[in-house]
Amino acid sequence: MPLHLENLSLTRNGVRYLDRVDATFRRGRLTTVIGRTLAGKTTLLRTLAGLQAPDSGDLKLDGVSIASVPVWKRDVAMVYQQFINYPHLSVLENVAFPLLRRGLKAPEAQSRAEATLAKVGLSGFAARRPSQLSGGQQQRVALARALAREAPILLLDEPLVNLDYKLREQLREEFRGLFAEETKAIVVYTTTEPAEAMMLGDEIVVMHEGRILQVGTPVDVFERPASTAVAEIVNDPPMNILPGAVVDGRIALGSYRLALPAHLSRLAAADYRFGLRATDLHVDPASEIAGSLVFAEISGSETFLHVETAFGPLALQIEGIHDIALGTQVPIGFSTERLFAFAADGALVVAP
Amino acid sequence: MMPKLYGLLKYSAILLWSAFVVAPFLWALTTSFKTANGVTGGPTYIPWLQYEPSLTGWRSLFGGAGGIDIVKPYLNSIVVTGSASAISLVLGTLAAYGLSRFDYRVGPAKNADVLFFFISQRIMPPIVLAIPFFLMLQFLGLLDSLLGLILVYIALLLPIAVWVMIDFFNNIPRQIDEMAMLDGCTPFGAFFRVILPNSLPGIIVAGLFCIIFGWNDFFFAFTLTFTDAQLLPVAVVALNSSVTPWWSLSASALISVAPLVLIAFLVERFLSRGNLAGAIR
């Protein structure tokens, strides 16, 4: 049975953190909530946990409203993006703490805490204080404390964001294994990173400015983003959105004209916003479209080029490490068969 | 070479400072065993060799000739300072936690105003409070009583406790409270099980301040008592007569400061460890 959010709204100091949010979270399923900073992700989780009361709307678990159940009775486990542990307790005591609060006998709580610590790879650290651990280990303690409870609702608020890159990748892998065992709980995981959302989520909820823009499987959301906003949020770097039009059976981008690819051939003549991923642009000396390089960044074995063209800025992701002087005119090739077409109001019209 | 020089300078400085701090105590100690002749005969430090030691000073504190009985004021001071500090610490810690975590509204007044009210009690010069306190205690029939003094001292010490503790609580992330509640604690449970154990250093500092201020107060002890509820600082001053009895004053100074020194030693270890710093990132 699921957790239903019905028309949740929350405004504080004139900022709309939640704007008529409707959603359903199911048991045994991991839902990732993706959105930029201030999209309302944390507020959503805090509302689910009971740490914040919505201005309006209702929360129903298995059909019963839990909106007025106080935090301490709600049986929700949560992991914060900061590494929150009890400084005065040992690692083992930290993990056993919620178990004891819920009436487990000490020996049972201890053995369950030990088992959970083993699961997150911290068996040898049970006697230490959290302050004697590294950041990654501290977050594992927090995770163990949340997992040990076997709470019906498990919330994770950007749990990896404060870790360094390597550790983030490693823990993300481990999370996948840990959550695969979660067959009874509702797990909600927020992130700003598309890769994380796609990799962990059975289902993705895309949030922007307090609203839910799209809900779907990772493939759905990635391949058929409902709007330009979604396309920008679920792609890293964000999808290029180019204002243009279809004129005389061709695509018009500023003064440039491109042939209509097959999947767009039925597009009526009108203004559109065309979307193209950074990976679907390339440096093509034969292309007549060019832009001046304003910024280049090397990421692993790829190079991101940020180029200013006559019809707006473009981001290209190209293979290999390239050292190109800023200001250089970069000729840009379009993989037009990968073009998304959005209506002028941002709604998806055709996906490749 | 450089670290050696640095160490040398460091220890010289520490040594110098220690001498500076300890010298008055040594002076008081030797003086407390002197008589009039020993005091007026110039600076002398070594008993038997430089002056003839005598117990006159110490005897005078326990009902000896020309002195007072210090035992009763001493016990009074312990009772008043102890109870007032303990009550202030309990009330102050609870008040500070409330002010740190919850939003209050009393008419137009909010948390910051309530806090300022507490602090304003210490901004006023004590003399402003003396007459109202006197009249209130008189009305309650509590002049020259330990209970009256305890009440007044709570009013004086509570702001200190609130002040120290609110700063401490404000530095404990709220997420710790929230986590405790998510883990099944009521707000009270979160305070007692999680916040309080992590606040020990703050509580010790606040308690230390309360005890020092209470123990050393002369003004209110002087204005609000006559004979029955005399406190130590007043009794010590009462030693002074036409001839200043340096030996008695020195002895009384030493036993006055003794409890504070003892507490400082007991508490020192708690202050240096158990710090929250680094425990939460």
XYZ file of C-alpha atoms in Angstrom:
633
model
C 0.000 0.000 0.000
C 1.297 3.404 -0.867
C 1.964 6.830 0.600
C -0.172 9.462 -1.093
C 0.584 13.167 -1.086
C -2.504 15.159 -1.864
C -2.241 18.757 -2.958
C 0.526 19.685 -0.505
C 1.414 23.362 -0.381
C 3.865 25.138 1.871
C 4.896 28.791 1.761
C 7.352 30.406 4.167
C 8.372 34.049 4.125
C 6.832 34.507 0.716
C 8.713 31.580 -0.829
C 6.666 28.712 -2.231
C 8.506 25.583 -1.193
C 5.720 23.215 -2.148
C 3.120 24.121 -4.712
C 0.137 21.770 -4.933
C 2.232 18.614 -4.846
C 0.484 15.352 -5.665
C 2.498 12.162 -5.631
C 2.375 8.505 -4.760
C 5.277 6.578 -3.277
C 5.052 2.784 -3.274
C 6.525 0.152 -0.988
C 9.586 -1.760 -2.069
C 10.471 0.906 -4.509
C 13.097 3.615 -4.550
C 11.897 6.965 -5.793
C 14.493 9.591 -6.557
C 13.421 13.204 -6.420
C 15.581 15.282 -8.703
C 15.636 19.030 -8.804
C 18.001 21.926 -8.454
C 18.818 23.539 -5.142
C 15.689 25.217 -3.695
C 13.389 23.112 -5.864
C 11.579 22.032 -2.682
C 13.147 18.575 -2.343
C 14.243 18.976 1.265
C 10.927 20.575 2.193
C 9.126 17.647 0.624
C 11.077 15.176 2.750
C 10.695 17.258 5.901
C 6.957 17.357 5.303
C 6.839 13.597 4.842
C 8.811 13.170 8.079
C 6.559 15.544 9.990
C 9.330 18.042 10.703
C 7.342 20.658 8.838
C 3.591 20.999 8.613
C 2.173 21.854 5.190
C -0.094 24.891 4.887
C -2.645 22.750 3.094
C -3.049 19.297 1.641
C -2.878 15.858 3.170
C -0.547 12.888 3.575
C -2.081 9.434 3.573
C -0.302 6.212 4.392
C -2.379 3.221 3.319
C -5.364 5.498 3.089
C -5.026 6.894 6.620
C -4.061 10.524 7.085
C -0.769 10.903 8.947
C -0.562 14.689 8.613
C -1.280 15.233 12.302
C 0.945 12.422 13.619
C 3.955 14.014 15.371
C 7.461 13.231 14.142
C 8.356 10.927 16.996
C 5.342 8.684 16.373
C 5.503 8.688 12.604
C 8.177 6.010 12.290
C 10.078 7.683 9.494
C 13.842 7.243 9.165
C 15.852 10.010 7.568
C 19.428 10.664 6.473
C 20.450 14.303 6.171
C 22.920 15.757 3.735
C 24.973 16.902 6.730
C 26.410 13.968 8.629
C 24.191 14.020 11.698
C 25.104 11.613 14.485
C 24.928 11.853 18.252
C 28.380 13.056 19.302
C 28.143 11.713 22.865
C 27.372 8.142 21.800
C 29.617 5.514 20.251
C 28.941 4.330 16.715
C 27.155 1.232 18.011
C 25.094 3.258 20.496
C 24.176 5.659 17.716
C 22.729 2.862 15.605
C 21.018 1.231 18.589
C 19.511 4.521 19.790
C 16.339 4.506 17.649
C 15.854 0.801 18.328
C 15.902 1.358 22.086
C 13.525 4.314 21.730
C 11.089 2.007 20.011
C 11.099 -0.437 22.861
C 13.594 -3.070 21.737
C 15.463 -4.831 24.535
C 19.117 -3.847 24.843
C 20.686 -7.150 23.689
C 18.394 -7.343 20.680
C 19.032 -3.703 19.784
C 22.741 -4.278 20.034
C 22.800 -7.344 17.810
C 20.649 -5.620 15.215
C 22.877 -2.545 15.344
C 25.947 -4.747 14.897
C 24.384 -6.503 11.922
C 23.522 -3.186 10.276
C 27.002 -1.821 10.898
C 28.398 -4.900 9.175
C 26.117 -4.198 6.221
C 27.527 -0.700 5.766
C 31.083 -1.923 6.303
C 31.745 -0.405 9.706
C 32.088 -3.525 11.855
C 35.455 -2.551 13.265
C 34.333 0.917 14.286
C 31.512 0.138 16.719
C 33.317 1.498 19.777
C 34.448 4.748 18.204
C 32.867 8.156 18.527
C 31.491 9.686 15.318
C 34.082 12.462 15.577
C 36.817 9.846 15.166
C 35.525 8.835 11.741
C 35.988 10.277 8.272
C 33.119 12.042 6.543
C 32.202 9.002 4.496
C 32.203 6.790 7.568
C 30.090 9.288 9.496
C 27.515 9.229 6.734
C 27.532 5.441 6.814
C 26.765 5.569 10.541
C 23.837 7.880 9.824
C 22.696 5.498 7.100
C 23.051 2.495 9.401
C 20.958 4.259 12.030
C 18.238 4.819 9.466
C 18.411 1.281 8.026
C 18.551 -0.579 11.349
C 15.093 0.644 12.272
C 13.483 -1.005 9.280
C 11.083 1.919 9.237
C 8.281 1.756 6.686
C 9.392 5.106 5.259
C 13.062 5.881 4.617
C 14.030 9.341 3.438
C 17.470 10.331 2.171
C 18.162 13.996 1.577
C 21.109 14.340 -0.798
C 23.123 11.994 1.405
C 26.199 12.065 -0.825
C 26.431 15.746 -1.618
C 28.966 16.581 1.083
C 31.359 13.816 0.151
C 34.231 13.989 -2.263
C 33.817 12.673 -5.780
C 35.489 9.287 -5.352
C 33.647 8.468 -2.157
C 30.374 9.567 -3.691
C 30.790 7.114 -6.554
C 31.719 4.323 -4.188
C 28.827 4.926 -1.765
C 26.391 5.284 -4.654
C 27.374 1.780 -5.752
C 26.901 0.480 -2.206
C 23.547 2.205 -1.860
C 22.283 0.361 -4.869
C 23.058 -2.943 -3.177
C 21.624 -1.850 0.180
C 18.379 -0.556 -1.242
C 17.892 -3.591 -3.446
C 17.242 -5.472 -0.202
C 14.619 -2.947 0.837
C 11.539 -4.708 -0.366
C 9.036 -3.428 2.173
C 9.944 0.209 2.704
C 9.030 3.332 0.828
C 12.393 4.876 -0.007
C 12.614 8.477 -1.189
C 16.005 9.793 -2.217
C 16.635 13.369 -3.298
C 19.516 14.492 -5.476
C 20.578 17.211 -7.854
C 22.576 14.807 -9.996
C 20.931 13.166 -13.000
C 23.365 10.247 -12.959
C 22.513 9.470 -9.339
C 18.775 9.774 -9.937
C 18.905 7.474 -12.974
C 21.137 4.905 -11.371
C 19.277 4.537 -8.064
C 15.695 5.319 -8.884
C 13.027 2.814 -9.827
C 11.029 5.933 -10.427
C 12.034 9.565 -10.839
C 10.127 12.609 -9.663
C 11.311 15.860 -11.220
C 10.766 18.946 -9.072
C 11.169 22.595 -9.921
C 10.176 25.632 -7.839
C 8.026 23.575 -5.499
C 6.115 21.749 -8.201
C 6.331 18.255 -9.585
C 7.003 18.536 -13.303
C 7.162 14.890 -14.262
C 7.014 11.419 -12.750
C 8.273 8.353 -14.568
C 10.875 5.663 -14.944
C 14.432 6.840 -15.534
C 14.162 5.939 -19.223
C 10.850 7.777 -19.574
C 12.103 10.939 -17.985
C 15.390 10.876 -19.839
C 14.028 9.996 -23.265
C 10.749 11.875 -23.093
C 11.204 14.927 -20.834
C 7.770 16.546 -20.518
C 9.144 20.053 -20.847
C 12.267 22.118 -21.400
C 12.601 22.559 -17.641
C 12.701 18.780 -17.131
C 15.138 18.379 -20.016
C 17.469 20.876 -18.377
C 17.213 19.285 -14.924
C 17.726 15.640 -15.929
C 20.712 16.236 -18.177
C 24.203 17.060 -17.032
C 25.320 19.370 -18.526
C 21.767 20.708 -18.969
C 20.222 20.110 -22.378
C 20.782 22.988 -24.792
C 17.481 24.707 -25.462
C 17.507 26.760 -28.640
C 14.733 29.132 -29.642
C 13.936 28.519 -33.296
C 11.197 27.787 -35.779
C 10.182 25.534 -38.595
C 10.065 27.614 -41.761
C 9.536 26.265 -45.317
C 10.217 22.690 -44.198
C 13.498 23.613 -42.605
C 14.688 24.370 -39.108
C 15.542 28.024 -38.560
C 18.042 28.869 -35.842
C 18.745 32.573 -36.100
C 19.858 33.090 -39.682
C 20.964 29.480 -40.053
C 18.871 26.820 -41.745
C 19.053 23.098 -41.074
C 17.349 20.266 -42.925
C 14.404 18.746 -41.035
C 15.331 15.290 -39.746
C 12.896 12.436 -40.421
C 11.359 12.333 -36.924
C 10.491 16.034 -37.120
C 9.193 15.953 -40.710
C 5.554 16.293 -39.615
C 6.206 19.396 -37.542
C 3.905 22.253 -38.512
C 5.495 25.571 -39.344
C 5.648 27.485 -36.068
C 8.008 28.721 -33.364
C 9.627 25.980 -31.343
C 12.283 25.503 -28.760
C 14.688 22.837 -29.900
C 16.533 20.701 -27.402
C 19.848 19.019 -28.038
C 22.115 17.300 -25.517
C 25.691 18.453 -25.192
C 26.808 15.019 -26.422
C 24.829 15.484 -29.650
C 26.863 18.500 -30.667
C 30.352 18.164 -32.074
C 33.141 20.131 -33.613
C 32.638 19.889 -37.384
C 34.985 21.914 -39.626
C 32.504 21.491 -42.476
C 29.682 23.207 -40.560
C 28.739 26.753 -41.390
C 27.360 27.279 -37.854
C 30.028 28.606 -35.532
C 30.349 30.289 -32.181
C 33.033 31.865 -30.129
C 34.482 29.811 -27.259
C 33.821 31.482 -23.903
C 34.753 28.709 -21.509
C 36.251 25.226 -21.706
C 36.418 22.660 -18.919
C 38.067 19.278 -18.921
C 36.152 16.551 -17.102
C 37.918 13.214 -17.000
C 38.528 12.191 -20.587
C 36.015 14.658 -22.010
C 36.010 18.368 -22.703
C 33.022 20.676 -22.249
C 33.008 23.668 -24.562
C 30.756 26.612 -23.835
C 30.211 28.551 -27.017
C 28.345 31.775 -27.726
C 26.492 31.652 -31.047
C 24.298 34.127 -32.879
C 21.220 32.297 -31.519
C 22.348 31.809 -27.942
C 24.831 29.894 -25.804
C 25.605 26.221 -26.493
C 27.375 23.573 -24.442
C 29.239 20.815 -26.289
C 30.661 17.679 -24.771
C 33.436 16.225 -26.896
C 35.659 13.185 -26.515
C 39.246 13.658 -25.510
C 41.108 16.521 -23.959
C 41.348 19.581 -26.134
C 43.163 22.797 -25.481
C 41.460 25.491 -27.525
C 42.142 29.180 -27.010
C 39.228 31.202 -25.688
C 37.619 33.386 -28.339
C 38.316 30.852 -31.092
C 35.479 30.432 -33.593
C 34.339 26.840 -33.145
C 32.438 25.283 -36.081
C 29.583 23.241 -34.639
C 27.993 20.148 -36.101
C 24.419 19.251 -35.071
C 23.234 15.649 -34.794
C 19.799 16.750 -35.962
C 18.421 13.224 -35.671
C 18.707 13.731 -31.885
C 16.736 16.996 -31.774
C 13.861 17.383 -29.318
C 11.122 19.784 -30.282
C 9.286 21.673 -27.537
C 6.401 24.081 -28.029
C 6.941 27.776 -27.334
C 5.483 27.248 -23.807
C 8.062 24.497 -23.133
C 5.871 21.374 -23.473
C 7.360 18.441 -25.366
C 6.081 18.053 -28.926
C 8.347 15.405 -30.439
C 11.189 13.397 -28.963
C 13.748 11.611 -31.154
C 67.215 25.427 16.761
C 64.063 27.440 16.267
C 61.713 25.005 18.015
C 64.104 24.902 20.946
C 64.128 28.667 21.257
C 60.361 28.710 20.925
C 60.013 26.138 23.702
C 62.329 28.101 25.920
C 60.380 31.310 25.397
C 57.080 29.523 25.902
C 58.059 27.960 29.188
C 59.673 31.168 30.441
C 56.436 32.995 29.743
C 54.374 30.309 31.483
C 56.727 30.329 34.439
C 56.603 34.093 34.720
C 52.834 34.131 34.551
C 52.547 31.356 37.125
C 54.795 33.281 39.504
C 52.684 36.368 38.915
C 49.504 34.456 39.762
C 50.818 32.440 42.661
C 52.843 35.195 44.405
C 49.868 36.904 46.104
C 48.756 33.553 47.489
C 52.187 32.860 48.919
C 52.272 36.308 50.377
C 48.862 35.814 51.984
C 49.971 32.430 53.279
C 53.056 33.808 55.037
C 51.165 36.836 56.304
C 48.451 34.651 57.808
C 51.058 33.165 60.149
C 52.518 36.503 61.211
C 51.735 38.904 64.042
C 51.882 42.689 64.071
C 55.680 42.587 64.454
C 56.131 40.208 61.543
C 54.005 42.339 59.207
C 55.576 45.694 59.943
C 59.144 44.356 59.890
C 59.498 44.573 56.092
C 59.039 41.790 53.544
C 59.894 38.440 55.104
C 58.988 35.018 53.745
C 60.635 32.191 55.637
C 59.044 31.218 58.966
C 61.259 30.721 62.008
C 64.243 32.148 60.162
C 62.870 35.546 59.198
C 59.845 35.811 61.483
C 58.262 33.954 64.349
C 55.131 32.142 63.033
C 51.951 32.457 65.025
C 48.438 31.059 64.735
C 46.827 34.297 65.927
C 45.372 35.059 62.512
C 43.843 31.633 62.068
C 42.574 31.474 65.642
C 40.794 34.798 65.237
C 38.616 33.286 62.523
C 37.280 30.602 64.797
C 36.190 32.685 67.755
C 39.698 33.635 68.966
C 40.511 36.964 70.597
C 39.663 40.089 68.575
C 38.157 38.063 65.751
C 34.950 36.543 64.520
C 33.463 33.109 64.090
C 33.800 32.439 60.400
C 32.165 29.018 60.406
C 28.555 30.231 60.331
C 28.986 32.819 57.534
C 31.030 30.237 55.672
C 28.235 27.673 55.815
C 25.704 30.404 54.961
C 27.712 31.283 51.873
C 27.894 27.659 50.812
C 24.133 27.192 51.248
C 23.170 30.426 49.481
C 25.660 30.170 46.609
C 25.092 26.450 46.200
C 21.300 26.544 46.114
C 21.049 29.723 44.073
C 23.570 28.411 41.517
C 21.897 25.022 41.252
C 18.411 26.489 40.818
C 19.655 29.124 38.353
C 21.463 26.477 36.370
C 18.379 24.236 36.081
C 15.990 27.074 35.257
C 18.526 28.841 33.054
C 19.310 25.732 31.018
C 15.637 25.008 30.416
C 14.905 28.650 29.567
C 17.878 28.867 27.222
C 16.867 25.689 25.383
C 13.344 26.994 24.983
C 14.565 30.342 23.715
C 17.023 28.658 21.392
C 14.581 26.201 19.817
C 11.022 27.511 20.026
C 9.368 30.750 18.994
C 7.626 32.658 21.747
C 5.395 35.630 21.544
C 4.324 37.564 24.617
C 2.316 40.495 23.321
C 4.737 42.309 21.040
C 7.760 40.631 22.656
C 9.560 37.806 20.851
C 12.472 35.564 21.755
C 15.104 38.268 21.302
C 13.189 40.569 23.647
C 12.887 37.894 26.299
C 16.608 37.296 26.033
C 17.316 40.992 26.294
C 15.160 41.127 29.409
C 17.466 38.570 30.982
C 20.594 40.405 29.937
C 19.197 43.763 31.042
C 19.166 42.440 34.607
C 22.936 42.492 34.496
C 23.236 45.802 32.691
C 21.620 47.682 35.583
C 24.073 48.793 38.260
C 23.451 46.741 41.420
C 22.688 49.848 43.455
C 19.517 50.354 41.390
C 18.286 46.966 42.496
C 19.275 47.258 46.158
C 16.307 49.329 47.352
C 13.627 47.354 45.472
C 15.148 44.113 46.691
C 15.242 45.458 50.249
C 11.606 46.523 50.120
C 10.474 43.265 48.544
C 12.282 41.128 51.078
C 10.929 43.317 53.851
C 7.401 42.855 52.523
C 7.922 39.101 52.393
C 9.515 39.047 55.812
C 12.657 37.576 54.287
C 15.210 40.247 55.221
C 18.277 38.788 56.880
C 17.257 35.254 55.920
C 19.013 32.676 53.786
C 15.853 32.065 51.751
C 15.625 35.774 50.912
C 19.244 35.817 49.806
C 18.765 32.690 47.709
C 15.840 34.319 45.889
C 17.829 37.483 45.218
C 20.843 35.503 44.039
C 18.679 33.464 41.663
C 17.570 36.752 40.106
C 21.219 37.735 39.743
C 22.584 34.392 38.510
C 19.765 33.288 36.214
C 20.756 35.764 33.449
C 24.301 34.412 33.498
C 23.081 30.829 33.135
C 20.647 31.747 30.333
C 23.281 33.766 28.575
C 25.966 31.097 28.562
C 23.585 28.248 27.744
C 21.702 29.920 24.912
C 24.949 30.513 23.097
C 25.843 26.898 23.650
C 22.493 25.584 22.421
C 22.524 27.877 19.400
C 25.769 26.191 18.383
C 24.251 22.702 18.499
C 22.659 22.099 15.086
C 18.885 21.804 15.205
C 19.156 18.728 13.042
C 20.405 16.869 16.120
C 17.113 17.590 17.888
C 15.210 16.658 14.762
C 17.140 13.439 14.391
C 16.353 12.512 17.990
C 12.660 13.088 17.309
C 12.805 11.096 14.085
C 14.413 8.347 16.134
C 11.407 8.303 18.439
C 12.137 10.881 21.147
C 9.506 13.386 22.223
C 10.791 16.984 22.333
C 11.503 16.460 26.046
C 13.248 13.193 25.291
C 15.368 14.873 22.641
C 16.430 17.485 25.173
C 17.235 15.101 28.004
C 18.672 12.199 26.026
C 20.613 14.001 23.341
C 21.007 17.733 23.856
C 21.731 17.732 27.575
C 24.499 15.085 27.488
C 26.147 17.082 24.715
C 25.896 20.299 26.692
C 27.976 19.252 29.675
C 30.861 21.656 28.942
C 28.408 24.563 28.640
C 26.616 23.598 31.832
C 29.921 23.415 33.681
C 30.987 26.836 32.445
C 27.615 28.341 33.350
C 27.722 26.691 36.781
C 31.238 27.950 37.369
C 30.223 31.508 36.521
C 27.197 31.295 38.808
C 29.265 29.994 41.699
C 32.008 32.598 41.248
C 29.577 35.517 40.989
C 27.458 34.270 43.866
C 30.369 33.454 46.130
C 32.083 36.799 45.577
C 29.050 39.037 45.865
C 29.427 41.509 48.665
C 26.919 44.216 47.849
C 23.636 42.334 48.234
C 24.942 40.193 51.056
C 25.760 43.446 52.811
C 22.561 45.396 52.131
C 20.050 42.597 52.701
C 21.373 41.014 55.899
C 22.112 42.199 59.413
C 23.406 39.416 61.650
C 21.623 36.088 61.162
C 22.204 35.490 57.489
C 25.623 37.067 57.193
C 27.679 35.753 54.292
C 31.398 35.213 54.085
C 32.469 38.391 52.220
C 30.618 40.533 54.751
C 32.078 38.634 57.677
C 35.567 39.076 56.274
C 35.109 42.817 55.960
C 33.764 42.889 59.522
C 37.233 41.755 60.614
C 38.544 45.202 59.831
C 38.872 47.415 62.883
C 40.999 50.434 63.848
C 44.133 48.331 63.450
C 43.995 46.308 60.250
C 44.519 42.659 61.232
C 46.481 41.598 58.132
C 47.070 38.130 59.538
C 43.316 37.484 60.004
C 42.466 39.008 56.635
C 45.070 36.850 54.914
C 43.805 33.707 56.585
C 40.200 34.534 55.699
C 41.146 35.387 52.117
C 42.778 31.992 51.751
C 39.846 30.014 53.074
C 37.425 32.163 51.073
C 39.117 31.349 47.832
C 39.673 27.692 48.699
C 36.316 26.339 47.434
C 36.687 28.143 44.100
C 40.177 26.757 43.610
C 38.929 23.284 44.492
C 36.032 23.507 42.021
C 38.326 24.859 39.324
C 40.589 21.835 39.695
C 37.690 19.370 39.704
C 36.084 20.881 36.666
C 39.139 21.600 34.576
C 39.244 18.120 33.036
C 35.632 18.374 31.874
C 36.323 21.634 30.137
C 39.271 20.369 28.171
C 37.506 17.303 26.785
C 33.966 16.429 25.718
C 33.935 19.285 23.277
C 31.314 19.193 20.534
C 33.719 20.660 17.983
C 34.326 18.297 15.087
C 31.630 15.874 16.155
C 29.102 17.230 13.691
C 30.111 18.244 10.236
